Amino acid sequence: MINEESVFYSRVLTETTLTFHIIYATLGVGVPLMIMIAQWVGIKKNDEHYILLARRWTRGFVITVAVGVVTGTAIGLQLSLLWPNFMELAGHIIALPLFMETFAFFFEAIFLGIYLYTWDRFENQKKHLLLLVPVAIGGSFSAVFITIVNSFMNSPQGFDLVDGKLTNVNPLLAMFNPAMPTKVTHVVVTAYMTAAFVLASIAAFRMLTGSKHVYHKKALFFTMKLGLIFSIATAVIGDFSGKFLAEYQPEKLAAAEWHFETHGEAPLIMWGMLDENNDIKYAIHIPFALSILAHWLPGAVVTGLDQFPEDEIPPLYIHYLFDTMVTIGMGLVVLSLIYWIGVKRGWAFIHSKFFLVLSVLSGPLSMLAIEAGWWLAEVGRQPWILRGIMRTSEAATTNNQVDLMLMLFCGLYIILGIGTIVVMSRMFKRNPVEQELKDREMEKGGVQK
Amino acid sequence: MNLEIIGISVLWTFLFGYIMIGSIDFGASFFNAYSLIVEKQHILTKIIQRYLSPVWEVTNVFLVFFFVGIIGFFPKTAFYYGTTLLVPISIGVILLAVRGSYYAFETYGARGHKGYALLYGLSGLLLPASLSIVLTISEGGFITMENGAPVLNYWILFTEPLTWAVVLLSVTAVLYISATFLTWYANQAGDSEATRLMRKYALLWAFPLIITAAGIIVELRGHNPDHYEKLMSLWWMFALSFILFLLTVWFLWKKRNYGSAFILLVIQFALAFFGYGISHYPYLLYPHLTLYDSFTNNAMAISLIVAFILGFCLLVPSLYLLLKLFLFNKQYVSGK
């Protein structure tokens, strides 16, 4: 029995929760690593500015983590509340990484608490830095385990279905499914990349609004350099993700690429429009690129949508999600590369207002790319919740009150979102970095006297 | 001992952990809000924030652990409880959000909004009330099957005295546990004013606690005689629990051994909680679901238990470090 209305609202509520949660989750995975590197550089170079960078990031990070805990608990419960039939099936096969995730989360929460409340309790700064290692590891491993669950939804294995009954369940085989390597690395590395660019935006924003302090210059150079490294890594892994899709989820790649007919020497189509006959207009064609993306070779045959029954094809608008993600990703590689070369070569151009505006945009844009990526991953799997095994419509709850809950949660997310922005901007405005640097010097001076 | 029992024991233990440390957290927020109203907050706020702020995320993980674990060990619960509990649990999530955002926005950010503190205190009472509904529902009689899907009947649920007995117990227990713990904590901190106040609250809530607990047993007799019978066969656990309760109150009364008083309280609640849990066996949801027909396959069960043991080895030393720094470190506790 399927309750159409519940299916629809369950989808909308899950999309809303994920869209909101992923902002906090991404920062939660990426920012601790940035703090760790900054504090390490600060200790090594004996540079007060990097230490302060770490301290100020931590203060902001705590707030995003706290909201992330709330939204994470919400999505964790909503999985069972909105998709009970899916969770009943999934519980049998893929519960292991979900369970492991709680341990990673436990680990992270414990050490974050300790790290936060012990800033000045250690004589040796290095010992304090060590406390951050489990936080960063815990955060990254949370992402690893949850993404394993998601990769299982895309390429389920590790069990047999005989007359609707599950047999031969192998939890490890389910975890190490074909989608897992590319998906996990992609999620983790893009989180690092996004965190780097978000922090770069903040530094660029302060410079743009008139602060001449060398602190912000150091912060921008530091984060842009990390952003460059992680965005190149993202591009490489993205290429492997394409090859995974071509092999195991060809309908997702074909829909994202508007690749209707199976043929070789396939071009990569960027942007453009579809007319009523599904002809592509105004698009940029990059010759052979899709064949290379899918199978390494310019002549390789790429499976098109003609190979799939109509009711198993994902919606075609995912093409734009794919394009958004790729365009932003590539743009950020170029932006951070120009900046890095510019600093090395002493180009004046990178200190111009125009370039700073672009740098401010890098954070919001990379977050947009994360959103587009997750929408692509989730919408591109439709109509399946568990590819080839269970349809989304069969998985949803039959409860009639989902629409009410949707409104309730929308209200909650709006309040949490506004609250985050207000509290963070108030916190940093009241205590600008120039002031804090002065205060810290005074404190030290006081001790010496 | 079979895998089903191991699974439910682990989960029940973690749920107990959540109930204990969660109660401290919930009750503290209520006392904090109450002291704001009667303008005594200078006595409490500091003590509460020194203890609560570093550990609340850990508290929350106990809850996450429980609900992720129960889907892992007993996937069929997702179908029965997931379908029916949409509204109560969603409300619970909203209340959790109020609490989480209070920590995020008020204590880490700029503090001091009075309305927020009151809301936060109120959520400390409403959250245990909304979560405890799940225990009531598990007693059966509120879920019917319609077209093969379970449906929760709210009218029956909210007109049933047992529901309200459980809600009352959850609230009194939260206040009693929290006050007793904070008495000890304030005493550790050498704050005699706060100790005196919390001791007063602890003694104040001790009597209502035992009345509501007894009330549940009476209500259960009418609602689920089968469960009541099994509960009575474990009478010695509850009797022992009651004796420990008297000892705790006696220590509090005599103003001594606050630490032992709290340990006795933990054992008291453990006995009652496990007594209740054991008598619930084998049902997860009367009469639809037992441990055995909802259990996962053997391969998953064994790998979950292995993961649990490995995770536990990682967890125990870290938890120990946390407690050592924030609970047993006299300098930190007293704010130095």
PDB file of C-alpha atoms in Angstrom, chain B residues 186-302:
ATOM      1  CA  ALA B 186      28.198  22.094  44.077  1.00  0.00           C
ATOM      2  CA  ASN B 187      29.601  20.578  47.235  1.00  0.00           C
ATOM      3  CA  GLN B 188      32.705  19.483  45.319  1.00  0.00           C
ATOM      4  CA  ALA B 189      33.046  23.031  44.075  1.00  0.00           C
ATOM      5  CA  GLY B 190      32.905  24.261  47.651  1.00  0.00           C
ATOM      6  CA  ASP B 191      29.864  26.388  46.889  1.00  0.00           C
ATOM      7  CA  SER B 192      27.820  26.034  50.064  1.00  0.00           C
ATOM      8  CA  GLU B 193      24.988  28.271  48.938  1.00  0.00           C
ATOM      9  CA  ALA B 194      24.351  26.255  45.785  1.00  0.00           C
ATOM     10  CA  THR B 195      24.717  23.005  47.723  1.00  0.00           C
ATOM     11  CA  ARG B 196      22.060  24.084  50.175  1.00  0.00           C
ATOM     12  CA  LEU B 197      19.663  25.057  47.417  1.00  0.00           C
ATOM     13  CA  MET B 198      20.132  21.892  45.395  1.00  0.00           C
ATOM     14  CA  ARG B 199      19.811  19.717  48.481  1.00  0.00           C
ATOM     15  CA  LYS B 200      16.506  21.388  49.196  1.00  0.00           C
ATOM     16  CA  TYR B 201      15.287  20.620  45.669  1.00  0.00           C
ATOM     17  CA  ALA B 202      16.473  17.027  45.891  1.00  0.00           C
ATOM     18  CA  LEU B 203      14.570  16.416  49.106  1.00  0.00           C
ATOM     19  CA  LEU B 204      11.563  18.227  47.722  1.00  0.00           C
ATOM     20  CA  TRP B 205      11.320  15.946  44.683  1.00  0.00           C
ATOM     21  CA  ALA B 206      12.106  12.682  46.446  1.00  0.00           C
ATOM     22  CA  PHE B 207       8.591  12.096  47.709  1.00  0.00           C
ATOM     23  CA  PRO B 208       6.745  12.875  44.439  1.00  0.00           C
ATOM     24  CA  LEU B 209       9.165  10.543  42.679  1.00  0.00           C
ATOM     25  CA  ILE B 210       8.289   7.533  44.783  1.00  0.00           C
ATOM     26  CA  ILE B 211       4.562   8.304  44.598  1.00  0.00           C
ATOM     27  CA  THR B 212       4.575   8.484  40.797  1.00  0.00           C
ATOM     28  CA  ALA B 213       6.699   5.345  40.562  1.00  0.00           C
ATOM     29  CA  ALA B 214       4.190   3.465  42.678  1.00  0.00           C
ATOM     30  CA  GLY B 215       1.408   4.988  40.571  1.00  0.00           C
ATOM     31  CA  ILE B 216       2.825   3.405  37.430  1.00  0.00           C
ATOM     32  CA  ILE B 217       2.762  -0.048  38.927  1.00  0.00           C
ATOM     33  CA  VAL B 218      -0.908   0.421  39.809  1.00  0.00           C
ATOM     34  CA  GLU B 219      -1.767   1.727  36.335  1.00  0.00           C
ATOM     35  CA  LEU B 220       0.146  -1.058  34.640  1.00  0.00           C
ATOM     36  CA  ARG B 221      -1.919  -3.619  36.493  1.00  0.00           C
ATOM     37  CA  GLY B 222      -5.028  -2.340  34.754  1.00  0.00           C
ATOM     38  CA  HIS B 223      -3.478  -1.701  31.374  1.00  0.00           C
ATOM     39  CA  ASN B 224      -1.227  -4.701  30.809  1.00  0.00           C
ATOM     40  CA  PRO B 225      -1.848  -7.469  33.394  1.00  0.00           C
ATOM     41  CA  ASP B 226       0.597  -9.798  31.666  1.00  0.00           C
ATOM     42  CA  HIS B 227       3.442  -7.336  32.080  1.00  0.00           C
ATOM     43  CA  TYR B 228       2.311  -6.565  35.625  1.00  0.00           C
ATOM     44  CA  GLU B 229       2.568 -10.245  36.579  1.00  0.00           C
ATOM     45  CA  LYS B 230       6.117 -10.447  35.303  1.00  0.00           C
ATOM     46  CA  LEU B 231       7.007  -7.220  37.026  1.00  0.00           C
ATOM     47  CA  MET B 232       5.749  -8.600  40.327  1.00  0.00           C
ATOM     48  CA  SER B 233       7.841 -11.732  39.969  1.00  0.00           C
ATOM     49  CA  LEU B 234      10.857  -9.433  40.082  1.00  0.00           C
ATOM     50  CA  TRP B 235       9.600  -7.712  43.262  1.00  0.00           C
ATOM     51  CA  TRP B 236      12.969  -8.066  44.985  1.00  0.00           C
ATOM     52  CA  MET B 237      14.646  -5.768  42.444  1.00  0.00           C
ATOM     53  CA  PHE B 238      12.144  -3.039  43.126  1.00  0.00           C
ATOM     54  CA  ALA B 239      12.294  -3.605  46.881  1.00  0.00           C
ATOM     55  CA  LEU B 240      16.071  -3.262  46.788  1.00  0.00           C
ATOM     56  CA  SER B 241      15.711  -0.167  44.664  1.00  0.00           C
ATOM     57  CA  PHE B 242      13.377   1.310  47.255  1.00  0.00           C
ATOM     58  CA  ILE B 243      15.839   0.635  50.084  1.00  0.00           C
ATOM     59  CA  LEU B 244      18.586   2.403  48.154  1.00  0.00           C
ATOM     60  CA  PHE B 245      16.244   5.294  47.600  1.00  0.00           C
ATOM     61  CA  LEU B 246      15.710   5.588  51.353  1.00  0.00           C
ATOM     62  CA  LEU B 247      19.465   5.543  51.924  1.00  0.00           C
ATOM     63  CA  THR B 248      20.038   8.331  49.414  1.00  0.00           C
ATOM     64  CA  VAL B 249      17.377  10.469  51.038  1.00  0.00           C
ATOM     65  CA  TRP B 250      18.835   9.754  54.442  1.00  0.00           C
ATOM     66  CA  PHE B 251      22.301  10.901  53.340  1.00  0.00           C
ATOM     67  CA  LEU B 252      20.831  14.027  51.821  1.00  0.00           C
ATOM     68  CA  TRP B 253      18.856  14.670  54.991  1.00  0.00           C
ATOM     69  CA  LYS B 254      21.945  14.254  57.139  1.00  0.00           C
ATOM     70  CA  LYS B 255      23.970  16.490  54.802  1.00  0.00           C
ATOM     71  CA  ARG B 256      26.707  13.973  54.361  1.00  0.00           C
ATOM     72  CA  ASN B 257      28.232  11.597  51.793  1.00  0.00           C
ATOM     73  CA  TYR B 258      26.722  13.371  48.796  1.00  0.00           C
ATOM     74  CA  GLY B 259      28.942  11.349  46.495  1.00  0.00           C
ATOM     75  CA  SER B 260      27.740   8.028  47.865  1.00  0.00           C
ATOM     76  CA  ALA B 261      24.196   9.343  47.841  1.00  0.00           C
ATOM     77  CA  PHE B 262      24.433   9.883  44.101  1.00  0.00           C
ATOM     78  CA  ILE B 263      26.034   6.489  43.473  1.00  0.00           C
ATOM     79  CA  LEU B 264      23.238   4.829  45.430  1.00  0.00           C
ATOM     80  CA  LEU B 265      20.754   6.776  43.349  1.00  0.00           C
ATOM     81  CA  VAL B 266      22.309   5.455  40.146  1.00  0.00           C
ATOM     82  CA  ILE B 267      22.067   1.888  41.410  1.00  0.00           C
ATOM     83  CA  GLN B 268      18.506   2.521  42.571  1.00  0.00           C
ATOM     84  CA  PHE B 269      17.464   3.643  39.105  1.00  0.00           C
ATOM     85  CA  ALA B 270      19.462   0.879  37.441  1.00  0.00           C
ATOM     86  CA  LEU B 271      17.608  -1.755  39.453  1.00  0.00           C
ATOM     87  CA  ALA B 272      14.226  -0.269  38.647  1.00  0.00           C
ATOM     88  CA  PHE B 273      15.068   0.326  34.987  1.00  0.00           C
ATOM     89  CA  PHE B 274      16.457  -3.144  34.413  1.00  0.00           C
ATOM     90  CA  GLY B 275      13.658  -4.697  36.450  1.00  0.00           C
ATOM     91  CA  TYR B 276      11.209  -2.988  34.145  1.00  0.00           C
ATOM     92  CA  GLY B 277      13.220  -4.010  31.084  1.00  0.00           C
ATOM     93  CA  ILE B 278      13.531  -7.662  32.075  1.00  0.00           C
ATOM     94  CA  SER B 279       9.820  -7.924  32.814  1.00  0.00           C
ATOM     95  CA  HIS B 280       9.115  -6.440  29.372  1.00  0.00           C
ATOM     96  CA  TYR B 281      10.837  -9.466  27.820  1.00  0.00           C
ATOM     97  CA  PRO B 282      10.316 -10.791  25.212  1.00  0.00           C
ATOM     98  CA  TYR B 283       8.171  -7.977  23.824  1.00  0.00           C
ATOM     99  CA  LEU B 284       9.510  -4.876  22.134  1.00  0.00           C
ATOM    100  CA  LEU B 285       5.968  -3.802  21.372  1.00  0.00           C
ATOM    101  CA  TYR B 286       3.026  -5.564  22.987  1.00  0.00           C
ATOM    102  CA  PRO B 287       1.615  -7.652  21.313  1.00  0.00           C
ATOM    103  CA  HIS B 288       2.998  -7.107  17.816  1.00  0.00           C
ATOM    104  CA  LEU B 289       6.725  -7.425  18.137  1.00  0.00           C
ATOM    105  CA  THR B 290       9.112  -9.550  20.159  1.00  0.00           C
ATOM    106  CA  LEU B 291      12.893  -9.601  20.318  1.00  0.00           C
ATOM    107  CA  TYR B 292      12.923 -12.766  18.292  1.00  0.00           C
ATOM    108  CA  ASP B 293      10.719 -11.957  15.338  1.00  0.00           C
ATOM    109  CA  SER B 294      12.337  -8.554  14.845  1.00  0.00           C
ATOM    110  CA  PHE B 295      15.952  -9.653  15.168  1.00  0.00           C
ATOM    111  CA  THR B 296      18.461  -9.129  12.389  1.00  0.00           C
ATOM    112  CA  ASN B 297      20.414 -11.911  10.688  1.00  0.00           C
ATOM    113  CA  ASN B 298      23.304 -13.601  12.476  1.00  0.00           C
ATOM    114  CA  ALA B 299      26.037 -12.134  10.288  1.00  0.00           C
ATOM    115  CA  MET B 300      24.890  -8.588  11.035  1.00  0.00           C
ATOM    116  CA  ALA B 301      24.378  -9.289  14.726  1.00  0.00           C
ATOM    117  CA  ILE B 302      27.882 -10.667  15.146  1.00  0.00           C
TER     118      ILE B 302
END
